[in-house]
JSON list of C-alpha atoms in Angstrom, two decimals:
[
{"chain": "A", "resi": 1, "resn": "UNK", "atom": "CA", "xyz": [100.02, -118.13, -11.83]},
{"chain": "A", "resi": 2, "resn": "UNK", "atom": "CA", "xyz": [99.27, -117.52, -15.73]},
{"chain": "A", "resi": 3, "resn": "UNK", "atom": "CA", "xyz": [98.80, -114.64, -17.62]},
{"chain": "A", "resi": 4, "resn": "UNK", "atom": "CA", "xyz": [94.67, -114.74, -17.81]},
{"chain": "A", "resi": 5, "resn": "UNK", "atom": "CA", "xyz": [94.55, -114.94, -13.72]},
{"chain": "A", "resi": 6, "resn": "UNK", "atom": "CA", "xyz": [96.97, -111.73, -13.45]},
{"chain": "A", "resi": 7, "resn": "UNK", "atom": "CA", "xyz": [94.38, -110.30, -16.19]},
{"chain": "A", "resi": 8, "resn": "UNK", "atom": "CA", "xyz": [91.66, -111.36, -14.23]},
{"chain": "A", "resi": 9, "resn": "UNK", "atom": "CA", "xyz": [92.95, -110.10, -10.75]},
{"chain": "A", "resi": 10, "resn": "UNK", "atom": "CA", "xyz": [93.23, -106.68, -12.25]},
{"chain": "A", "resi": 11, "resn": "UNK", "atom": "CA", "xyz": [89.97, -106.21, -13.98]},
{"chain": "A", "resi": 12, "resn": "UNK", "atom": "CA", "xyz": [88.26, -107.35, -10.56]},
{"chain": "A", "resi": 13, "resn": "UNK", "atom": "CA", "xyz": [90.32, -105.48, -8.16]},
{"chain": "A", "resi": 14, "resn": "UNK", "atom": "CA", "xyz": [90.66, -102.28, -9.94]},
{"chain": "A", "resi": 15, "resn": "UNK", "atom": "CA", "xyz": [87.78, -100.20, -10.76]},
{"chain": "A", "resi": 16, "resn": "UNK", "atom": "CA", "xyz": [87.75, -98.84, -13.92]},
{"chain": "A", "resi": 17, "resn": "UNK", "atom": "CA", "xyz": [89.89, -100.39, -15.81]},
{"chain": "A", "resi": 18, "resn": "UNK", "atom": "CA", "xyz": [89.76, -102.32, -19.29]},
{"chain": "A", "resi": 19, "resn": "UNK", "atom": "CA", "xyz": [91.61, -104.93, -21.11]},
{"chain": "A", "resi": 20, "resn": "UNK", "atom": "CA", "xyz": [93.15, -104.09, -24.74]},
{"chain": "A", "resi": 21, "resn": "UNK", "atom": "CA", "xyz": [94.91, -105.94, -27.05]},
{"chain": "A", "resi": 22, "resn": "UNK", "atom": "CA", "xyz": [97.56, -103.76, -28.58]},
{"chain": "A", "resi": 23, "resn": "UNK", "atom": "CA", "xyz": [101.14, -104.33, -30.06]},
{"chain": "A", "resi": 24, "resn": "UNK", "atom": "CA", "xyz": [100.66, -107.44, -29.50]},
{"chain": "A", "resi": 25, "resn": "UNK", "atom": "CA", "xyz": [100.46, -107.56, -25.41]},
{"chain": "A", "resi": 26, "resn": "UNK", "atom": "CA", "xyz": [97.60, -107.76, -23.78]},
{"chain": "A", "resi": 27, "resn": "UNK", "atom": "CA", "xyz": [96.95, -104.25, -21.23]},
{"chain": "A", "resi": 28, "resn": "UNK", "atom": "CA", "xyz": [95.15, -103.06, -18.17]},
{"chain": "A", "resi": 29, "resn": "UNK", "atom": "CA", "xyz": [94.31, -99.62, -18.62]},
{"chain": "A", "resi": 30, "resn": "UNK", "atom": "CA", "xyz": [92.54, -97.39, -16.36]},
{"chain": "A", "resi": 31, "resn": "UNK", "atom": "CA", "xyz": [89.32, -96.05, -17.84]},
{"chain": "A", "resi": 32, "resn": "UNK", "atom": "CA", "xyz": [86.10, -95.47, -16.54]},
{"chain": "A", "resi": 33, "resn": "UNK", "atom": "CA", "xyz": [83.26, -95.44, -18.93]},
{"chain": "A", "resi": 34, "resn": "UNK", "atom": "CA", "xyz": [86.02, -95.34, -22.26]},
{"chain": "A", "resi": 35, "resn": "UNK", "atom": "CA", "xyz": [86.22, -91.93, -22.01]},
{"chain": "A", "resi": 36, "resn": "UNK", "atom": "CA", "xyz": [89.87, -92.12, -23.83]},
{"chain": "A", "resi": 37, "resn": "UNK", "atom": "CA", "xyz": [90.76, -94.22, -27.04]},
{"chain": "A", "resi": 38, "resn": "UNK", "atom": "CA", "xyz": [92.89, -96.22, -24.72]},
{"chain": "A", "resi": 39, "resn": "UNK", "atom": "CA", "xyz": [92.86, -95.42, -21.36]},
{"chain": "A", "resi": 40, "resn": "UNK", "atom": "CA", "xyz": [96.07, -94.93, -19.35]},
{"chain": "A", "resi": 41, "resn": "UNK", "atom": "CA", "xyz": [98.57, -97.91, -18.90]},
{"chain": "A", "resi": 42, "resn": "UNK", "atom": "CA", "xyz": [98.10, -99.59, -15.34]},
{"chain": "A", "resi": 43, "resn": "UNK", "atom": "CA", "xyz": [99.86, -103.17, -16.44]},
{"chain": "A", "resi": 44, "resn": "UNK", "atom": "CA", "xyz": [100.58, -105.10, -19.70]},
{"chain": "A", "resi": 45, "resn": "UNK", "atom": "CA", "xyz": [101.71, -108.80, -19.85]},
{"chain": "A", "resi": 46, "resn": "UNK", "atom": "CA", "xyz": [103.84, -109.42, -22.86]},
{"chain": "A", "resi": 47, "resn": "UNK", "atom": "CA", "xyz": [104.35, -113.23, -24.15]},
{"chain": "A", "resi": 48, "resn": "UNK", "atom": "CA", "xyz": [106.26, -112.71, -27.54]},
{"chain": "A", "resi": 49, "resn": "UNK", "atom": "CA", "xyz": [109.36, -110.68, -28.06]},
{"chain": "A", "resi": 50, "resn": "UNK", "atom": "CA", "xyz": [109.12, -107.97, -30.25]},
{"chain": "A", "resi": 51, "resn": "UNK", "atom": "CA", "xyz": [111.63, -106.09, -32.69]},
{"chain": "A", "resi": 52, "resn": "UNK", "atom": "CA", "xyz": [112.58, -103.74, -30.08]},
{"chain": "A", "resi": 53, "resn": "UNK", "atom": "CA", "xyz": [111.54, -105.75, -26.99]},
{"chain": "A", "resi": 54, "resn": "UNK", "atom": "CA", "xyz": [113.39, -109.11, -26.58]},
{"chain": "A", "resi": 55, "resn": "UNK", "atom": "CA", "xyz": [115.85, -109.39, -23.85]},
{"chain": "A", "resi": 56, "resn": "UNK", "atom": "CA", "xyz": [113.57, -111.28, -21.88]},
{"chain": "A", "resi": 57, "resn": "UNK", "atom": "CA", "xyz": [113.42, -113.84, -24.56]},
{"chain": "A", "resi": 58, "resn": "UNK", "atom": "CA", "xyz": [109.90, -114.31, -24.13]},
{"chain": "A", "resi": 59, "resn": "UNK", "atom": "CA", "xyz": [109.78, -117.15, -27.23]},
{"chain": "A", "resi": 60, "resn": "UNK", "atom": "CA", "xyz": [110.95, -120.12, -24.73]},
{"chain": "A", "resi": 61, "resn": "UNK", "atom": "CA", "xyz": [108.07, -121.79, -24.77]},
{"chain": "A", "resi": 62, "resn": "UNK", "atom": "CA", "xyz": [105.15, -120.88, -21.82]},
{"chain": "A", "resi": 63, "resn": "UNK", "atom": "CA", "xyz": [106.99, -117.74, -21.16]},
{"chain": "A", "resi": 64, "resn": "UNK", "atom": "CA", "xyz": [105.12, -113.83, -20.45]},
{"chain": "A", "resi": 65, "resn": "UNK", "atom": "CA", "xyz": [106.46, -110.76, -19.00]},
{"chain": "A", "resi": 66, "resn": "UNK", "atom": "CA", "xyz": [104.08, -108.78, -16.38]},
{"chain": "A", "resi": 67, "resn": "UNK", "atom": "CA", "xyz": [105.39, -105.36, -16.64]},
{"chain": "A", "resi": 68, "resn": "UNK", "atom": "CA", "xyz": [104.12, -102.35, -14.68]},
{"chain": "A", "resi": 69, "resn": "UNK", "atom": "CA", "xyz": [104.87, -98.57, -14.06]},
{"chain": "A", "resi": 70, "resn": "UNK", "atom": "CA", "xyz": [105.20, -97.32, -10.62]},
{"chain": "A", "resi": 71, "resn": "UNK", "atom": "CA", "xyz": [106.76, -94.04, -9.01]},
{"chain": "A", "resi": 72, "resn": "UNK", "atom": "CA", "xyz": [110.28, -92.89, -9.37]},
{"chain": "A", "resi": 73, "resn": "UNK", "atom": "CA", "xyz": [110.76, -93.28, -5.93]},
{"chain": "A", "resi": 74, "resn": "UNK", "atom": "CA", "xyz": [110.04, -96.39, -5.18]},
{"chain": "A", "resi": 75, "resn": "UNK", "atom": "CA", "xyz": [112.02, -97.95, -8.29]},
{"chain": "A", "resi": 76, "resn": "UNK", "atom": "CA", "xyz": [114.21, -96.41, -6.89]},
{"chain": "A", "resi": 77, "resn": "UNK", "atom": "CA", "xyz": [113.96, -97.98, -3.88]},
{"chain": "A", "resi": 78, "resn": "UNK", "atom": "CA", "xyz": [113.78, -101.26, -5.47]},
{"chain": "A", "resi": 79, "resn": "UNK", "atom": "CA", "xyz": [117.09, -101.03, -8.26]},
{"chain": "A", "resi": 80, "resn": "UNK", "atom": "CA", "xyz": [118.80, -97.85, -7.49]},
{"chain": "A", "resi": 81, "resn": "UNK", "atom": "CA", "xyz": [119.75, -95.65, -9.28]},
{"chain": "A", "resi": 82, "resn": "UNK", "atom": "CA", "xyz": [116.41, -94.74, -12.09]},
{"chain": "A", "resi": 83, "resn": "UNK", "atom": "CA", "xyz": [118.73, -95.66, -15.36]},
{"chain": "A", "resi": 84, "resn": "UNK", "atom": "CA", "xyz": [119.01, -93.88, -18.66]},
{"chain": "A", "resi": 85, "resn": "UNK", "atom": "CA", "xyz": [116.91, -94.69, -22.03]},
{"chain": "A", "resi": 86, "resn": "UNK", "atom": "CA", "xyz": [118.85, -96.93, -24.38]},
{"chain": "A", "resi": 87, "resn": "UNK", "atom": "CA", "xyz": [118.88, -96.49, -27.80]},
{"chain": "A", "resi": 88, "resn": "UNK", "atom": "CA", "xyz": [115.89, -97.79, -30.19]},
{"chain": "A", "resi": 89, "resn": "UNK", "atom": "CA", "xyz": [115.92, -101.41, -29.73]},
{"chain": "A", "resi": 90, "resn": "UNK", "atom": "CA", "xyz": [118.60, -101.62, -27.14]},
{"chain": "A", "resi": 91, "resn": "UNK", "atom": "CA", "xyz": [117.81, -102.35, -23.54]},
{"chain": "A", "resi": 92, "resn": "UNK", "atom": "CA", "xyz": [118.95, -100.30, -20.15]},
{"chain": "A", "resi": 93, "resn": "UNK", "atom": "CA", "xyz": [122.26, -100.32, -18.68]},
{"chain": "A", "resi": 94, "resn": "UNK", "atom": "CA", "xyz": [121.96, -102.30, -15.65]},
{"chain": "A", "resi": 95, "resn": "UNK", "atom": "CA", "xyz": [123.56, -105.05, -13.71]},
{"chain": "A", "resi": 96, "resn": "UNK", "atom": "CA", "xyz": [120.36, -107.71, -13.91]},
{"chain": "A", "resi": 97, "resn": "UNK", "atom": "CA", "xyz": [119.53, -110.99, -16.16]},
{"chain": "A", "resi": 98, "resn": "UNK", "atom": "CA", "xyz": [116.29, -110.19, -18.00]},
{"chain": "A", "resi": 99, "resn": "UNK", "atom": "CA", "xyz": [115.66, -113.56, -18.67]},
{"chain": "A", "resi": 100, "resn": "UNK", "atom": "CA", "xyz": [115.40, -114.54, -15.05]},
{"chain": "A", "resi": 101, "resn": "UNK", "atom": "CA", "xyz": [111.86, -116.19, -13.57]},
{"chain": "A", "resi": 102, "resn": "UNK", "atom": "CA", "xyz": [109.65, -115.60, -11.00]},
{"chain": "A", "resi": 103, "resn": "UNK", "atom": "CA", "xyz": [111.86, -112.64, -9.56]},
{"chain": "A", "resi": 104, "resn": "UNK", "atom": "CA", "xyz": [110.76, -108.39, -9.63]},
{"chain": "A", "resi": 105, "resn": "UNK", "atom": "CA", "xyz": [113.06, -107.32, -11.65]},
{"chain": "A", "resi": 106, "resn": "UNK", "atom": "CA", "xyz": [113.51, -103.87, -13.57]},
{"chain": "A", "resi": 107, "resn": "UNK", "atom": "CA", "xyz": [111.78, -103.71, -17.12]},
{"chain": "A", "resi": 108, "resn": "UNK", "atom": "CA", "xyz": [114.87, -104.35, -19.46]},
{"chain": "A", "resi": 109, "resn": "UNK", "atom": "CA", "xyz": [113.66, -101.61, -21.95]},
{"chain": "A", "resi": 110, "resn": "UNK", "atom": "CA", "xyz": [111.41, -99.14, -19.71]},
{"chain": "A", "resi": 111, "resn": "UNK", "atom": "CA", "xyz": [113.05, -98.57, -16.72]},
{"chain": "A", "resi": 112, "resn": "UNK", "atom": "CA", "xyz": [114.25, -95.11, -16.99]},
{"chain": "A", "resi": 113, "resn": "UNK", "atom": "CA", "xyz": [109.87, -94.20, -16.93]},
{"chain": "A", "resi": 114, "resn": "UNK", "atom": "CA", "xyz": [110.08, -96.18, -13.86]},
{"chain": "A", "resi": 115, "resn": "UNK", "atom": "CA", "xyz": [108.81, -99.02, -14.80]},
{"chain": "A", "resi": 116, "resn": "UNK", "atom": "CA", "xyz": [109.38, -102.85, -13.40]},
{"chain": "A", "resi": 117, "resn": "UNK", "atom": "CA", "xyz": [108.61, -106.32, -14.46]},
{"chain": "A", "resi": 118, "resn": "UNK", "atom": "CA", "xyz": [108.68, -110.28, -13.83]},
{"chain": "A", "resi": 119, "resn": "UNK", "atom": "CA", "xyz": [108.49, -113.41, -15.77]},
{"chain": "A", "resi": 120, "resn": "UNK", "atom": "CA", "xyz": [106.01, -115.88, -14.78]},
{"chain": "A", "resi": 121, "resn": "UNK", "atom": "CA", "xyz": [105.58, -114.88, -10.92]},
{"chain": "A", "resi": 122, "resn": "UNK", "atom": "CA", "xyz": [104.87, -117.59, -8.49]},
{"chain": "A", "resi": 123, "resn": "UNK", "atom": "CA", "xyz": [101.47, -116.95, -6.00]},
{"chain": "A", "resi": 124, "resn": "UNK", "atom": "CA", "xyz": [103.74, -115.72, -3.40]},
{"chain": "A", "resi": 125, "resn": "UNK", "atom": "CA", "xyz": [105.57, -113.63, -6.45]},
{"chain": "A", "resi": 126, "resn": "UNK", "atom": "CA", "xyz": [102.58, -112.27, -7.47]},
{"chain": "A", "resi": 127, "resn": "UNK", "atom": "CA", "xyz": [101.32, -111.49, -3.91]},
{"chain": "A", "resi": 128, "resn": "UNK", "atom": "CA", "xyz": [104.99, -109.34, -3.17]},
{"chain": "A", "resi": 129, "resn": "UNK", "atom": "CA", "xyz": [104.05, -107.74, -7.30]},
{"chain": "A", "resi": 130, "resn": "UNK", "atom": "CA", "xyz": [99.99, -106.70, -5.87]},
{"chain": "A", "resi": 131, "resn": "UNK", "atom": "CA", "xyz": [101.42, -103.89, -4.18]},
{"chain": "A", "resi": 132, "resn": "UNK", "atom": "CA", "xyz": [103.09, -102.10, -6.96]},
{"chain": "A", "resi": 133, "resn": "UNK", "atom": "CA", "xyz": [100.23, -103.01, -9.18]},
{"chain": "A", "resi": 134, "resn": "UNK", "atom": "CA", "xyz": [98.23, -100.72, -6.66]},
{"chain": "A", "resi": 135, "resn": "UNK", "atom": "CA", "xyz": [101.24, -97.93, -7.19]},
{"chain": "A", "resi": 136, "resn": "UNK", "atom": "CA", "xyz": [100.58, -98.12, -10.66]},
{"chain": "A", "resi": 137, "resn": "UNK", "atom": "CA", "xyz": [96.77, -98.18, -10.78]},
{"chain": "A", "resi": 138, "resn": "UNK", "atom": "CA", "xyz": [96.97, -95.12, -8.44]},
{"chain": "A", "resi": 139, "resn": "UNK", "atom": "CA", "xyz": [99.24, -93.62, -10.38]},
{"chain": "A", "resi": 140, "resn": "UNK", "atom": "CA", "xyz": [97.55, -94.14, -13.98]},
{"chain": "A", "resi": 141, "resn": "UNK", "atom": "CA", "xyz": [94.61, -92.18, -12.04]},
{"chain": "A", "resi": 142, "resn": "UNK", "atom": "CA", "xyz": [96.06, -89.65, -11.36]},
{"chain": "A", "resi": 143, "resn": "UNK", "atom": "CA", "xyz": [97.25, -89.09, -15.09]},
{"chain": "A", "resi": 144, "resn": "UNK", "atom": "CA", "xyz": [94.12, -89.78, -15.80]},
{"chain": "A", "resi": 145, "resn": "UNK", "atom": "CA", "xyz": [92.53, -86.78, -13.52]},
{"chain": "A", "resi": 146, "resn": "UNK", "atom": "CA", "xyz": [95.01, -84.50, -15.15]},
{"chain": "A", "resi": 147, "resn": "UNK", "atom": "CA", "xyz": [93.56, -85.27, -19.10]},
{"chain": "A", "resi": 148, "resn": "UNK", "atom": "CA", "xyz": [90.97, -82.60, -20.20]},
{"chain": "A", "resi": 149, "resn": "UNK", "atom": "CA", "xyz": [88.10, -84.88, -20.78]}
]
């Protein structure tokens, strides 16, 4: 799998959504006709670490995050216990190697908002991720039908 493909999968599978470029990831957001500046997060795939983003140590070479928000419950589910937010440019408290390929693994800096990642997923990786990616494109619709447009 790269990076464009998971892009590409997104933007053909979910209605309404739109690719941005912003802090220097590339985003799926869900909005329909840009009605919002944005549009609300659905998936971003990161591929350089960032000041307060680099546990992952996404600068070995050929190396991107896919990171995606889902429900409480079922990271929950997945990890345990939903940890707490770490302090500006730490990462969570949890037992997991954030550098680790190919494996669903909780976002090292955004899992207490739920949210879970994986470095370069596999086909059959990606196919156990689609799932969640649904979750979370469900879920940024529903945000999205709550915003006063």
């Amino acid at each position: 799998m790269t990076a464009d493909r998971i892009l590409e999968y997104c933007l053909m599978e979910l209605e309404g959504t739109v690719l941005v470029d912003s802090w220097g990831e590339r985003g799926i957001f869900y909005n329909p006709a840009n009605k919002l500046k944005r549009g609300i997060y659905i998936l971003t795939v990161k591929e350089k670490d960032g000041e307060n983003d680099n546990s992952s140590r996404l600068n070995r070479e050929n190396i991107y995050r896919v990171n995606l928000g889902v429900r409480k419950h079922t990271f929950e589910k997945l990890f345990g216990t939903i940890p707490k937010r770490p302090a500006k440019g730490g990462i969570v408290d949890m037992e997991y190697d954030f550098t680790t390929l190919n494996q669903i693994l909780p976002h090292p800096v955004y899992a207490w908002m739920g949210w879970i990642c994986t470095l370069n997923p596999s086909e059959s990786t990606f196919d156990r991720l689609k799932p969640y990616i649904l979750e979370a494109y469900e879920y940024a619709k529903e945000k999205y039908a709550k915003k006063k447009i």
